[in-house]
PDB file of C-alpha atoms in Angstrom:
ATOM      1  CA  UNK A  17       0.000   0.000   0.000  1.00 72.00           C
ATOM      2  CA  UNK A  18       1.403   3.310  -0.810  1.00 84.00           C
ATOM      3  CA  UNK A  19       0.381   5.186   2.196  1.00 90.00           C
ATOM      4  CA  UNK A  20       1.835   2.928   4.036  1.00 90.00           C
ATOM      5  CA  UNK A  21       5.500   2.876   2.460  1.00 92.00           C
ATOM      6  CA  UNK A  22       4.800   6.887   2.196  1.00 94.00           C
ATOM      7  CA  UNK A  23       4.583   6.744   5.772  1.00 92.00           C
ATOM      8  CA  UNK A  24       6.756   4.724   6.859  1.00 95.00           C
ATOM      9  CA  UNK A  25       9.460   6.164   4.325  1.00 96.00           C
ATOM     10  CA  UNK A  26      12.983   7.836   6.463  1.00 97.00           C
ATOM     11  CA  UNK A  27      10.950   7.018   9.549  1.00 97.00           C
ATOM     12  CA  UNK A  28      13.333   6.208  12.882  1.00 97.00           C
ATOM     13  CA  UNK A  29      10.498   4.082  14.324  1.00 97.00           C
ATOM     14  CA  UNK A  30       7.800   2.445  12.719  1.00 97.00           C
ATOM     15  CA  UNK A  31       4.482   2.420  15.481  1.00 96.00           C
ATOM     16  CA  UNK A  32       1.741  -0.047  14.354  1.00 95.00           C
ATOM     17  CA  UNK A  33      -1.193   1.665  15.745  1.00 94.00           C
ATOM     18  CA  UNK A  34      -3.956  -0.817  13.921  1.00 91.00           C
ATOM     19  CA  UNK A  35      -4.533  -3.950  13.333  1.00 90.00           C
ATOM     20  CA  UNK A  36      -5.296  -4.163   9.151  1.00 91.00           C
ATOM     21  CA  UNK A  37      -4.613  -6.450   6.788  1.00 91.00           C
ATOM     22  CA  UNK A  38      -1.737  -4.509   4.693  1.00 90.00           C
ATOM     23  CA  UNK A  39       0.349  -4.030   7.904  1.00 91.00           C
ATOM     24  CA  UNK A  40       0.198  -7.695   8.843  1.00 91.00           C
ATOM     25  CA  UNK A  41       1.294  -8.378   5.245  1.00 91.00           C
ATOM     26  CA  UNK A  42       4.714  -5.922   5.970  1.00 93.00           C
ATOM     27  CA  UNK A  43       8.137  -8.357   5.541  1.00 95.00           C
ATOM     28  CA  UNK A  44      10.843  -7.217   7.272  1.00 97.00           C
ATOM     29  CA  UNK A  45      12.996  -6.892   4.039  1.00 97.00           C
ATOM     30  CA  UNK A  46      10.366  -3.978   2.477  1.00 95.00           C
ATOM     31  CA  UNK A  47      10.394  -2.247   6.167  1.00 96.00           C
ATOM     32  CA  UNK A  48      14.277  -2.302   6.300  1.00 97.00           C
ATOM     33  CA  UNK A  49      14.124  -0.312   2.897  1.00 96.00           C
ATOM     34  CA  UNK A  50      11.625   2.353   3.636  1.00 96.00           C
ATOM     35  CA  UNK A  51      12.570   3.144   7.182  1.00 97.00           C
ATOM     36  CA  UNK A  52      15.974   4.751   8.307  1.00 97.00           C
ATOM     37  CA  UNK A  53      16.718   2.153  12.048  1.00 97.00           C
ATOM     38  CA  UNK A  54      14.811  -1.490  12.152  1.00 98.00           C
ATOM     39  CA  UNK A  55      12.873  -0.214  15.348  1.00 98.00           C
ATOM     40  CA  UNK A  56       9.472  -1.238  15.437  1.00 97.00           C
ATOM     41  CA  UNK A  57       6.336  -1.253  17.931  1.00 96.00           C
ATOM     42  CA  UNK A  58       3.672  -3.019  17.415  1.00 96.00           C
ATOM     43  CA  UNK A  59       0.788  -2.237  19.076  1.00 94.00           C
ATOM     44  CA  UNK A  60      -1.840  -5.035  17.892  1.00 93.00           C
ATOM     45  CA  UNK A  61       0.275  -8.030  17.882  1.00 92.00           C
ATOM     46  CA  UNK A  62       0.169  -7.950  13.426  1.00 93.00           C
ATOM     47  CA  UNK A  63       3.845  -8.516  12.427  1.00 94.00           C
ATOM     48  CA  UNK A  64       5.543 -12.040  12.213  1.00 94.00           C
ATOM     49  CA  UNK A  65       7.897 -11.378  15.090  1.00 93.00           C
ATOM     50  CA  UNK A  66      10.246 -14.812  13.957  1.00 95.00           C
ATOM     51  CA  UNK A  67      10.747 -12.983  10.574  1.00 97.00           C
ATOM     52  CA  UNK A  68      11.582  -9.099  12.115  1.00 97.00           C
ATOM     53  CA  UNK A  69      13.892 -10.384  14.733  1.00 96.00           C
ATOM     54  CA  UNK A  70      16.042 -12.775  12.309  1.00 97.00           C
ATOM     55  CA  UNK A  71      15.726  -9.313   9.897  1.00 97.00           C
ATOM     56  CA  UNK A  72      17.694  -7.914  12.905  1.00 97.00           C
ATOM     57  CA  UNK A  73      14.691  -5.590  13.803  1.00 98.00           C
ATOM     58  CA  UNK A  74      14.363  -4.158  17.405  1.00 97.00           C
ATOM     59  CA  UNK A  75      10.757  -5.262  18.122  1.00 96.00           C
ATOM     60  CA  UNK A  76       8.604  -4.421  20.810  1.00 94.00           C
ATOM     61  CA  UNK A  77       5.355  -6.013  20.685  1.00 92.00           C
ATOM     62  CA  UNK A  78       3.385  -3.959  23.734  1.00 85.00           C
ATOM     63  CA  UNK A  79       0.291  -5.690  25.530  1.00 72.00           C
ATOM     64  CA  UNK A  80       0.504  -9.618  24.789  1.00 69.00           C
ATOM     65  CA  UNK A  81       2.680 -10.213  27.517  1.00 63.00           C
ATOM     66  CA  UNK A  82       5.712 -12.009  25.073  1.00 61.00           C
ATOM     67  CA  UNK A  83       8.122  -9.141  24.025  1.00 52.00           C
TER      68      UNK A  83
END
């Protein structure tokens, strides 16, 4: 989605506020090339955690209780 790479484009942090189907569809390769660090939060538990920490992403997954 377009908005989505617009917005996440030179970003230090990428913060998953929602829980739709384009951000749970993110890889961790397309992330790395839009934003500036590999720091993500995700807020609704969406991203494939396994794939963003072998990416070498800083994740923080906030109320699930697993970070």
């Amino acid at each position: 989605n377009l908005a989505v790479e617009e917005a996440m484009k030179g970003a230090d942090t990428v913060l998953i506020l929602t829980d739709h189907d384009q951000y749970r569809k993110l890889s961790p390769a397309r992330v790395a090339k839009l934003a500036r660090r590999k720091v993500v939060f995700d807020t609704r538990n969406v991203l494939d955690r396994k794939a963003f920490r072998k990416d070498g992403f800083e994740l923080a997954v906030i109320g699930d209780g697993k970070c």
